Coordinates of C-alpha atoms and ligand atoms in Angstrom, one line a residue:
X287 CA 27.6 25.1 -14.3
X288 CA 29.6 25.5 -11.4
X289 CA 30.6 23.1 -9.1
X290 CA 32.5 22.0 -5.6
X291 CA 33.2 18.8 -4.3
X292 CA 31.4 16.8 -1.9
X293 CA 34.0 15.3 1.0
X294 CA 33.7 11.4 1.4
X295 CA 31.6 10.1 4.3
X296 CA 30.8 6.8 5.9
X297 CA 26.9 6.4 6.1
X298 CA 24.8 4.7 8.6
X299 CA 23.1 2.2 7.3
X300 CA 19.4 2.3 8.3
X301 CA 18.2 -1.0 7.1
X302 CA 18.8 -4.2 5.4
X303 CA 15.7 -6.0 4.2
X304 CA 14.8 -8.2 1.4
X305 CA 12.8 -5.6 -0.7
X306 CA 12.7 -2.0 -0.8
X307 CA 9.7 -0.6 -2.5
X308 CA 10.5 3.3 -3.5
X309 CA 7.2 5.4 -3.7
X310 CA 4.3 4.7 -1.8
X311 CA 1.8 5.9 -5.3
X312 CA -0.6 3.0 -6.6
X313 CA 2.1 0.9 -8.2
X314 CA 4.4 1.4 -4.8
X315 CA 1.9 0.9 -2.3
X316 CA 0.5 -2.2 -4.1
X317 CA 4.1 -3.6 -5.1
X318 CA 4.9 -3.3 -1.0
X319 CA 1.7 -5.1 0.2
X320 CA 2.0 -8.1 -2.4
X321 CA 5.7 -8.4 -1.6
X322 CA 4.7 -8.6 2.2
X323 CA 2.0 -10.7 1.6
X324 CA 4.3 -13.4 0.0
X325 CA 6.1 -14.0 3.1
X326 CA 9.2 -11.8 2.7
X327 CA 10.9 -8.6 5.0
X328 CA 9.0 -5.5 2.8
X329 CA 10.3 -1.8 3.2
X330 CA 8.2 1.3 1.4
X331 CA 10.1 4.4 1.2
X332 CA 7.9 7.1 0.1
X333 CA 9.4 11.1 -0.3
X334 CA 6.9 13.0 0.8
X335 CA 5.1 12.8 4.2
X336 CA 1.9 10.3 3.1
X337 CA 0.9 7.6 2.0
X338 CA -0.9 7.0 -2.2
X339 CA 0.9 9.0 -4.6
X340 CA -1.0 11.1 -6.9
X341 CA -4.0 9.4 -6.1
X342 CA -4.0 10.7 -2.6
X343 CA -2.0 13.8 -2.4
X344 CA -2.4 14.7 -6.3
X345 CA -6.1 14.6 -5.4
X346 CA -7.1 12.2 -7.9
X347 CA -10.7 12.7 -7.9
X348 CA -11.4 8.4 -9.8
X349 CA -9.5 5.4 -10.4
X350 CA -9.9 5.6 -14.0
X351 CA -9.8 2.9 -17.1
X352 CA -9.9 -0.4 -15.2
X353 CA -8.5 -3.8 -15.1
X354 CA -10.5 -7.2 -13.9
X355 CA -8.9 -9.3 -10.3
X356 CA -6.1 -9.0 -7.7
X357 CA -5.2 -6.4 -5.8
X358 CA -6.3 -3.5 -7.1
X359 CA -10.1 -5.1 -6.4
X360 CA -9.1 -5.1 -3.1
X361 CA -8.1 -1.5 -2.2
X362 CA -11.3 -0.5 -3.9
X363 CA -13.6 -2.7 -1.5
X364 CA -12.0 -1.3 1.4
X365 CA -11.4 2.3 0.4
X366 CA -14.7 2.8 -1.2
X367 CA -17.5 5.2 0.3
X368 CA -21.0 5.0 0.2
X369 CA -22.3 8.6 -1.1
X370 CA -26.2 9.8 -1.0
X371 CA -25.0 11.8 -4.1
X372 CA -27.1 11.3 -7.3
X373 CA -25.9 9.9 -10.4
X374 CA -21.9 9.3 -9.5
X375 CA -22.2 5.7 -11.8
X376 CA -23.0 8.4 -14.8
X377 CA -20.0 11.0 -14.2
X378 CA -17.4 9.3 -16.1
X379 CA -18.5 6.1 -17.7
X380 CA -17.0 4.3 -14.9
X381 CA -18.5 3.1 -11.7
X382 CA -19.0 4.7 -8.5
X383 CA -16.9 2.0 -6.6
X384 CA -14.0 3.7 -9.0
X385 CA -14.7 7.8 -6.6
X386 CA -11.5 8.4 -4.6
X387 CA -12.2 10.4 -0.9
X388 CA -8.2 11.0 -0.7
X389 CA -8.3 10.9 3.1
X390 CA -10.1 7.6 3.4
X391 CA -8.0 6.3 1.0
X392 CA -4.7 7.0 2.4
X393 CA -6.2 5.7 5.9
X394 CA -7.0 2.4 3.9
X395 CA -3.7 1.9 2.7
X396 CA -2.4 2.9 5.9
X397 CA -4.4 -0.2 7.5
X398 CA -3.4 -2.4 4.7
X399 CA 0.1 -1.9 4.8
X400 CA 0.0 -2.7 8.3
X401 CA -1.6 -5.8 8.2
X402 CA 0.8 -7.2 5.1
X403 CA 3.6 -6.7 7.6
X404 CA 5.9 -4.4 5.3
X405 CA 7.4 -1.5 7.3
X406 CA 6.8 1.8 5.9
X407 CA 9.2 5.0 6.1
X408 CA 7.9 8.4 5.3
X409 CA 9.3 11.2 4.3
X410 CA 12.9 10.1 3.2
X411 CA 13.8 10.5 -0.3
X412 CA 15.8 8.1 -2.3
X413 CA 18.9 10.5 -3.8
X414 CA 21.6 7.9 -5.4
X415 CA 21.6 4.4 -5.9
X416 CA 23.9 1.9 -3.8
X417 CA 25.8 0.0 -7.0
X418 CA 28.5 -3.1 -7.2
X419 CA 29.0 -2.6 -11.0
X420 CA 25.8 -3.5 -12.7
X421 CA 23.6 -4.8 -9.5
X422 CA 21.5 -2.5 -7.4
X423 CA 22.3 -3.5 -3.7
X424 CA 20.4 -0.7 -2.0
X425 CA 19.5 3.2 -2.2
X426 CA 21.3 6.6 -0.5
X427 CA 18.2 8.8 1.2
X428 CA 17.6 12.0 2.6
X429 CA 15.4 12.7 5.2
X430 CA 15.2 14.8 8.8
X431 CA 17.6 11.9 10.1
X432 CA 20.2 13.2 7.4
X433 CA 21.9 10.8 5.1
X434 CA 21.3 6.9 5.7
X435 CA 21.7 4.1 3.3
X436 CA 19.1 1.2 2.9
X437 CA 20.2 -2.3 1.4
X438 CA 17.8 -4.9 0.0
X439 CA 17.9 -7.7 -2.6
X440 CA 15.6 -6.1 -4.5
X441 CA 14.8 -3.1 -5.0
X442 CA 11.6 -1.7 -7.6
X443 CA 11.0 1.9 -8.4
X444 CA 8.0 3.4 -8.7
X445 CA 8.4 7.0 -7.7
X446 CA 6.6 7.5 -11.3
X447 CA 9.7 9.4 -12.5
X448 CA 12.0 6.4 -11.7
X449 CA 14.8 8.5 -10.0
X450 CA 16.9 6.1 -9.2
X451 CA 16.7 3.9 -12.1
X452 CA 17.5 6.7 -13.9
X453 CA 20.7 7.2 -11.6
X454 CA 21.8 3.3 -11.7
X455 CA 22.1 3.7 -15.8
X456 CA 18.9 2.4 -17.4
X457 CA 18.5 3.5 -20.4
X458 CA 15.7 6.0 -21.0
X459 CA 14.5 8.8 -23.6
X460 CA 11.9 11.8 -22.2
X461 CA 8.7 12.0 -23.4
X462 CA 7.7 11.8 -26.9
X463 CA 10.1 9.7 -29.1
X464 CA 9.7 12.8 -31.9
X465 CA 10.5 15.4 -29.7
X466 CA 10.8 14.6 -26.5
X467 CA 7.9 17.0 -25.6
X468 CA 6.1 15.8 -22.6
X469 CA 2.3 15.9 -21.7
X470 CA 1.3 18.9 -19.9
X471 CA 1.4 19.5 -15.4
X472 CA -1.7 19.9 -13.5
X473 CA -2.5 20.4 -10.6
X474 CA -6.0 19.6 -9.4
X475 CA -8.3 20.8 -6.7
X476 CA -11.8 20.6 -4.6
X477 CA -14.2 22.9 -4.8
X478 CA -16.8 23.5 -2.2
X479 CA -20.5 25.2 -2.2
X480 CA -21.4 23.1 -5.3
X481 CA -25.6 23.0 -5.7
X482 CA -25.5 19.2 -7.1
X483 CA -29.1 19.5 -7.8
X484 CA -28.3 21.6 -10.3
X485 CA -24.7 21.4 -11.1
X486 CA -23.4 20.3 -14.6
X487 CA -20.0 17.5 -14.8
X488 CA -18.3 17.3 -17.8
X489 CA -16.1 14.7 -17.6
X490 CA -14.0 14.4 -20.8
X491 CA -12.9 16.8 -23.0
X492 CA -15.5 15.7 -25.3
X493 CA -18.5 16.2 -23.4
X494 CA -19.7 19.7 -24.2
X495 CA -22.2 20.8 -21.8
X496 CA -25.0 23.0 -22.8
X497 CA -25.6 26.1 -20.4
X498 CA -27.3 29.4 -20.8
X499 CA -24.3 30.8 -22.5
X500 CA -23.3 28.3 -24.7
X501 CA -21.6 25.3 -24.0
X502 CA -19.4 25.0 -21.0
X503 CA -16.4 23.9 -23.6
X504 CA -16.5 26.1 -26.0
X505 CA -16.7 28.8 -23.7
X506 CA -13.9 27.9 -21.5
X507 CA -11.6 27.9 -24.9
X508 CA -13.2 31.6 -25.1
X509 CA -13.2 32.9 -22.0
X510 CA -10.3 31.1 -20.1
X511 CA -6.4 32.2 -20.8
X512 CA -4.1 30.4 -22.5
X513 CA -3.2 27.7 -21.8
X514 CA -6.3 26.9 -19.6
X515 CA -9.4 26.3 -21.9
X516 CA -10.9 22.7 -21.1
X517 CA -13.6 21.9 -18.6
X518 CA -13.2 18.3 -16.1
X519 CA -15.4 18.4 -13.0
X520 CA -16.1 15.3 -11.9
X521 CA -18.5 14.3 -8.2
X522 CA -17.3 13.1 -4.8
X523 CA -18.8 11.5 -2.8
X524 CA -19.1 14.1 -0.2
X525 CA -21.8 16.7 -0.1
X526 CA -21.2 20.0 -2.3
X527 CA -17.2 18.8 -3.5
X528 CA -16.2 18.4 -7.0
X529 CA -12.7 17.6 -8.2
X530 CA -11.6 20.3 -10.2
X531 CA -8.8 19.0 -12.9
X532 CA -8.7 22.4 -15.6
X533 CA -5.3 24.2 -14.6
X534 CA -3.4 23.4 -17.1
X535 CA 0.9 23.9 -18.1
X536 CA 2.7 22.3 -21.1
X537 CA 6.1 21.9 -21.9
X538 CA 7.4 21.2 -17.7
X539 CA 10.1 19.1 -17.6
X540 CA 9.1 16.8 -14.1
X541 CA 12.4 15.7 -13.1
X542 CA 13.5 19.7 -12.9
X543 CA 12.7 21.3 -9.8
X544 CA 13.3 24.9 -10.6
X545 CA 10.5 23.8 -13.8
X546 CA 8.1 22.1 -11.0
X547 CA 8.5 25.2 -8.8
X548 CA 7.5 27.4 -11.8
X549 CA 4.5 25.4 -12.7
X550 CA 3.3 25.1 -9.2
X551 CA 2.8 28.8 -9.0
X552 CA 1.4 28.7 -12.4
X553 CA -1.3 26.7 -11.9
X554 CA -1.9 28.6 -8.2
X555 CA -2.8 31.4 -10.1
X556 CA -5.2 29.8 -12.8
X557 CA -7.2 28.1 -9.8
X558 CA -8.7 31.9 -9.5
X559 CA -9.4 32.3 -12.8
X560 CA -11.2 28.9 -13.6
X561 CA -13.1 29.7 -10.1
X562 CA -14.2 33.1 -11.1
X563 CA -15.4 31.1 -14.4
X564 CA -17.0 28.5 -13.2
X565 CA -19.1 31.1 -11.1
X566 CA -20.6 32.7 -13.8
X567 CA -21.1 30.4 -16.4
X568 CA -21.7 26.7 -14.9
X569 CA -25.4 26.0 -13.7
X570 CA -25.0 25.2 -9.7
X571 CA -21.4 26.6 -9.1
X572 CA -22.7 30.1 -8.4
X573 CA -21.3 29.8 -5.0
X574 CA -18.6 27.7 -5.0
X575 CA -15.0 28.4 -3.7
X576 CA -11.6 27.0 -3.8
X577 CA -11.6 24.3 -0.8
X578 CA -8.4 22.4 -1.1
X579 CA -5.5 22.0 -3.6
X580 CA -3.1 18.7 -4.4
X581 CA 0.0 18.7 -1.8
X582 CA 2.6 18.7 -4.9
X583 CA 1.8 19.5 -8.9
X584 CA 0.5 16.3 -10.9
X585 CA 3.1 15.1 -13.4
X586 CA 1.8 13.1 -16.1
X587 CA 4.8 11.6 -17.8
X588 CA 8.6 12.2 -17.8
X589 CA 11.0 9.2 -18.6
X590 CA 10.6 6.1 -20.5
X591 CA 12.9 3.4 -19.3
X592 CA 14.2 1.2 -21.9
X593 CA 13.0 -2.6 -20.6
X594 CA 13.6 -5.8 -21.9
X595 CA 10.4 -5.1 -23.8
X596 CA 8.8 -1.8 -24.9
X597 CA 5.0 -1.7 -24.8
X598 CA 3.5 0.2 -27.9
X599 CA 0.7 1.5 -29.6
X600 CA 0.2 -1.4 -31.6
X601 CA 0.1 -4.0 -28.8
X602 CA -2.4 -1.6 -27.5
X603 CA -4.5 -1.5 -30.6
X604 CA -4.3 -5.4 -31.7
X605 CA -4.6 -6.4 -27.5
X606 CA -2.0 -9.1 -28.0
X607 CA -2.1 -11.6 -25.2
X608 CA 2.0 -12.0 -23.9
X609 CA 3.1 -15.4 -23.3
X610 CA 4.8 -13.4 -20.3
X611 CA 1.8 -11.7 -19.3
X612 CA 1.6 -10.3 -15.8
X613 CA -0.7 -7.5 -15.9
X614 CA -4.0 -8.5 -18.3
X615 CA -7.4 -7.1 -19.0
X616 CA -6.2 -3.3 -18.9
X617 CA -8.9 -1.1 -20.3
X618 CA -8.5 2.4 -20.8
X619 CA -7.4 4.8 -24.2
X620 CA -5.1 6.9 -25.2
X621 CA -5.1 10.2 -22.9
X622 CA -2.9 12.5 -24.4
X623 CA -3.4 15.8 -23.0
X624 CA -2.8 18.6 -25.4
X625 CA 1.2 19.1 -25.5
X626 CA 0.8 22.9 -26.6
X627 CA -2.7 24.3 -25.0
X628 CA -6.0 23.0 -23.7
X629 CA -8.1 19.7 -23.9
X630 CA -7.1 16.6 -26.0
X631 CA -3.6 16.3 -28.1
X632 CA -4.4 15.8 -31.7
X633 CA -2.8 12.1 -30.9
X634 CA -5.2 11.3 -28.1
X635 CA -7.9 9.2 -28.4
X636 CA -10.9 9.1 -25.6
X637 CA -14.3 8.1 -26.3
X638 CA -13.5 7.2 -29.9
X639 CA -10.7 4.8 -28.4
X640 CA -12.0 1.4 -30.7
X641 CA -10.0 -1.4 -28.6
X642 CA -12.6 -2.5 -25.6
X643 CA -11.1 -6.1 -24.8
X644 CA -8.5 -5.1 -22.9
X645 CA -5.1 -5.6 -23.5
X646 CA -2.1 -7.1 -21.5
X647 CA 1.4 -6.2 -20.6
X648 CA 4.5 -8.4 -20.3
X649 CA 7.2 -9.2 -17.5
X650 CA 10.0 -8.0 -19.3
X651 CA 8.5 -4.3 -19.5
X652 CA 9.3 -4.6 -15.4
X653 CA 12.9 -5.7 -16.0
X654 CA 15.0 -3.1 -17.1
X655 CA 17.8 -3.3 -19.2
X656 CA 21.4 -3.4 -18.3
X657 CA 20.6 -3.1 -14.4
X658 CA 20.5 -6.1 -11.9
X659 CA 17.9 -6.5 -9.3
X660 CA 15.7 -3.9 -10.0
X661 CA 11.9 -3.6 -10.8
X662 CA 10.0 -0.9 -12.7
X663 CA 6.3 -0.8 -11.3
X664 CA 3.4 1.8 -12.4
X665 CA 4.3 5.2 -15.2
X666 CA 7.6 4.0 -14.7
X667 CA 7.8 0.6 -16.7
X668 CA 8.9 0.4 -20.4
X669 CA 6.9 1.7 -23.3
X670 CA 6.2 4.1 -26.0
X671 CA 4.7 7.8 -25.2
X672 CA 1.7 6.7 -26.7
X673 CA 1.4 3.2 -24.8
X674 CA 2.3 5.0 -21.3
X675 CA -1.1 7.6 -22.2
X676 CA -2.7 4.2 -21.7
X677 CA -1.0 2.3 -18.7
X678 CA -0.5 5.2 -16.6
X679 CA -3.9 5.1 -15.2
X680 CA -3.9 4.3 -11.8
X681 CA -6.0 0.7 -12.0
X682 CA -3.5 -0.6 -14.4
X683 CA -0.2 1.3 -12.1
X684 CA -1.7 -1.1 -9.2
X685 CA -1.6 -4.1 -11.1
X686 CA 2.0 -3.1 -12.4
X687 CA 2.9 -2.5 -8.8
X688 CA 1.4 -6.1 -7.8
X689 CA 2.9 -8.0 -10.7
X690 CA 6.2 -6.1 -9.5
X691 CA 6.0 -7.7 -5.6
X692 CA 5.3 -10.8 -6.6
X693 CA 8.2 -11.1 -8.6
X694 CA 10.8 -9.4 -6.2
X695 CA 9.2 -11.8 -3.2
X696 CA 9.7 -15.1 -5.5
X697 CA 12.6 -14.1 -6.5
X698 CA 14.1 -14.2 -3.2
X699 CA 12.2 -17.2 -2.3
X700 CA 13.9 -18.7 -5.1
X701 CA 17.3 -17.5 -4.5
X702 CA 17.3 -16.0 -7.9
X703 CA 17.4 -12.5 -9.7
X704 CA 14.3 -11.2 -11.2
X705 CA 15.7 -11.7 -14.2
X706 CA 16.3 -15.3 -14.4
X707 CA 12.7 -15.5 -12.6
X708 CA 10.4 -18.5 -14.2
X709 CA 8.0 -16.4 -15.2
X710 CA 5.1 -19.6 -15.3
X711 CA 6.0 -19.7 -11.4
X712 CA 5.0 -15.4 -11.1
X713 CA 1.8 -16.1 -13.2
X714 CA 0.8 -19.2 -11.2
X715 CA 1.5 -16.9 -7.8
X716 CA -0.6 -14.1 -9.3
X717 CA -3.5 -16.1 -10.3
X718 CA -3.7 -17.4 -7.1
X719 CA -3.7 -14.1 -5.8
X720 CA -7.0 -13.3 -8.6
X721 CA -5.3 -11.9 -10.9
X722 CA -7.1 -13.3 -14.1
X723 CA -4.1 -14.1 -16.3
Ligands
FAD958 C1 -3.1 15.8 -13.2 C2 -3.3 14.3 -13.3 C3 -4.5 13.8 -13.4 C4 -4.7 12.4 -13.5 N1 -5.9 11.8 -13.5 C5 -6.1 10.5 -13.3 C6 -7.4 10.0 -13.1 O1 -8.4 10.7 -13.1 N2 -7.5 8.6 -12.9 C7 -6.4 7.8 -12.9 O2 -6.6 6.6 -12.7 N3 -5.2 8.3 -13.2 C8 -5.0 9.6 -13.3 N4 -3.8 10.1 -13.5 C9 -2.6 9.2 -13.7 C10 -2.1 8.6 -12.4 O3 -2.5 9.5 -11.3 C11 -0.6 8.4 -12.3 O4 -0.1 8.0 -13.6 C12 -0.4 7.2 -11.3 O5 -0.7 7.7 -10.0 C13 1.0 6.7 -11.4 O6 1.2 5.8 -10.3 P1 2.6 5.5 -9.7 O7 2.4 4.7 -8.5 O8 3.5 5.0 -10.8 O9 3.2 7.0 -9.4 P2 2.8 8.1 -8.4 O10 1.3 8.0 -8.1 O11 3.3 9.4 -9.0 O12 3.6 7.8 -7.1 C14 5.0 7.9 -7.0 C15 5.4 8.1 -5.5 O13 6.8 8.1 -5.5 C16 7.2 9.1 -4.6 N5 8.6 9.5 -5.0 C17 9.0 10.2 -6.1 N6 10.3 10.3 -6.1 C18 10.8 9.7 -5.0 C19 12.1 9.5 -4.5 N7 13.2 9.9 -5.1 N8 12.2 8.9 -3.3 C20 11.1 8.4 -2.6 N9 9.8 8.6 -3.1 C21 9.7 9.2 -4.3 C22 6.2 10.2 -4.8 O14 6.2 11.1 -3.7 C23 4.9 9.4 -4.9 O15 4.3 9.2 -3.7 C24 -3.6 11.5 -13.5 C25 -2.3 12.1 -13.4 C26 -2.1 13.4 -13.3 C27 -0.8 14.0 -13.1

């Protein structure tokens, strides 16, 4: 590749705080708010122009999975509507609390935020990490206001792909350890003008749906192109709006933006197709139309960073309990999307999933190696491809993001890395805060 040099500049420096949450997502937003909420100077610096991640601007349609105390409680008790719309509880074996409205929710965080006292900066993306050999001292961003640097003590990542991390030298491998192959790009979408009286909501790959034609499954495989061919329509809680999640692109590399672009216009063009299906072969979508599409593709998985401890399958499985625990009673299975077409990989595991007590995950999957004074929080922390299927649910992502705060904001209480934290003193802090370690 070609390239040319970049002249040397001095840089304003923006701000100096004591923590700099990167990515206002689940695991961001909630990582800022703890932080706050334990007394110390907070700043959120999120990339694009809102706040909540994929669960706002990727359109989530449900916190899925679920985990018991703290924070994550919290956001749900504020952010959740009431809805007159039958039978939400039944749409995905969860409950209706767990229904996202996207515009409520990113007012609700807005409000929180506020109220914890961190300062929030939109819009400004984190580019290059500010290093004195090994230590993390603050972040390079880009935004309208040009190039500005922003120091901290501490600093987590949790823009999901864990950009800077990646740029301060943890280690990390992409995507499956076999062959790197990640899961596949989506990007979801409303649809209005649905007849809910009538309407039909399959809401795992599993479920397959009788209709006059078949079922909804089978016939999507048949009647869908390549790679589309799964069925997920899942209620709102607002009249005639379902959240449609069936475009569908494997083998996109997330941290490459020519491969984002690409995908992007891919899935722009299935959203007509799965329309035009959905039209004529599900019961009560006769009329329905494309209302609204994410702000930015959803990117299910990209780098695994390499922690000071690497979650797998097996802790998964046997639910081992961490003496270092920070994030406990994590429910949810293995959601591996196809890595080659539609509906589930051949490795996923959904509704057969056999572990139901809930598993736990450790500090050290937070601390990265090699790299001082940096936090990993949310899709971002250290495991296997097959544990992240699990933890990358947005529930669990809050929790990571809460256990991530507290750490950072006793850390600096203490006047000590996160490293040589006391880990007893973070549980203690989090149980006080409800999280049920
Ligand atoms: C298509 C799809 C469907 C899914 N369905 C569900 C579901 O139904 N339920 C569920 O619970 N989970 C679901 N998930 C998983 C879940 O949404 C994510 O794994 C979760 O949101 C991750 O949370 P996070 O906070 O780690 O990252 P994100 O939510 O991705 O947030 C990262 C934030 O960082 C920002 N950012 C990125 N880079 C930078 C940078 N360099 N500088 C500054 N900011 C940056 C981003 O703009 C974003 O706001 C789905 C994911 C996808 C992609």
């Amino acid at each position: 590749m070609k390239v040319i040099m970049e002249p040397a500049r001095e840089i304003p420096v923006a701000v100096e705080t004591d923590v700099i949450v990167l990515g206002a997502g689940p695991a961001g937003f909630s990582a800022a708010v703890c932080a706050a909420r334990e007394g110390v100077r907070v700043l959120l610096l999120e990339g694009s122009g809102d706040l909540g991640g994929t669960a706002t601007m990727g359109l989530m349609s449900h916190w899925i999975g679920r985990t018991k105390g703290g924070f994550y409680e919290e956001i749900l008790d504020r952010s959740t509507e009431s809805s007159d719309n039958p039978g939400l509880d039944e749409t995905f074996g969860g409950s209706a609390r767990q229904i996202i409205n996207p515009e409520k929710l990113k007012n609700v965080m807005a409000e929180l935020l506020a109220e914890s006292g961190a300062k929030l900066r939109l819009s400004t993306r984190a580019c290059e990490p500010v290093m004195e050999g090994d230590t993390i001292r603050g972040i390079f961003a880009e935004s309208k206001s040009g190039r500005e640097a922003f120091l901290a003590d501490v600093i987590i990542d949790a823009t999901g792909d864990g950009d800077i991390a990646a740029k301060a030298g943890v280690p990390f491998s992409m995507g499956r350890e076999t062959d790197g192959k990640m899961q596949p790009a989506s990007m979801l979408f409303k649809l209005g003008g649905v007849d809910y009286e009538r309407a039909v909501f399959p809401g795992r790959f599993e479920d397959e749906t009788p209709v006059p034609a078949g079922t909804l499954q089978h016939l999507a495989k048949e009647q869908l192109k390549a790679p589309l061919g799964h069925v997920l329509l899942v209620r709102s809680t607002l009249p005639g709006v379902v959240t449609c999640n069936m475009t569908n692109v494997p083998d996109v590399d997330g941290t490459d933006a020519a491969a984002l672009t690409d995908a992007t216009l891919v899935c722009r063009r299935q959203m007509e197709e799965i329309v035009a299906f959905l039209r004529r072969y599900a019961p009560g979508y006769e009329n329905c139309y494309l209302m609204s599409a994410a702000s930015g593709i959803g990117i299910r998985e990209t780098r695994h960073f390499h922690g000071q401890y690497v979650l797998t399958e097996q802790d998964i499985l046997e639910a081992r309990e961490f003496p270092d625990r920070v994030v406990t009673n994590a429910h949810f299975n293995f959601d591996i999307h196809n890595m080659s077409g539609a509906g589930l990989d051949e490795t996923g595991v959904t509704a057969s999933f056999p572990q139901r007590k809930g598993y736990s995950i450790p500090y050290r999957c937070l601390l990265p190696q090699r790299v001082k004074r940096l936090l990993l929080a949310g899709r971002d922390i250290s495991g296997t491809h097959m544990a992240h299927s699990n933890y990358r649910v947005m529930p669990i992502c809050a929790n990571l993001g809460q256990a991530a705060g507290t750490a950072a904001a006793l850390s600096i209480r203490q006047g000590v890395t996160p490293d040589q934290l006391d880990v007893k003193d973070l549980q203690e802090a989090l149980r006080g805060r409800g999280v049920l370690i």
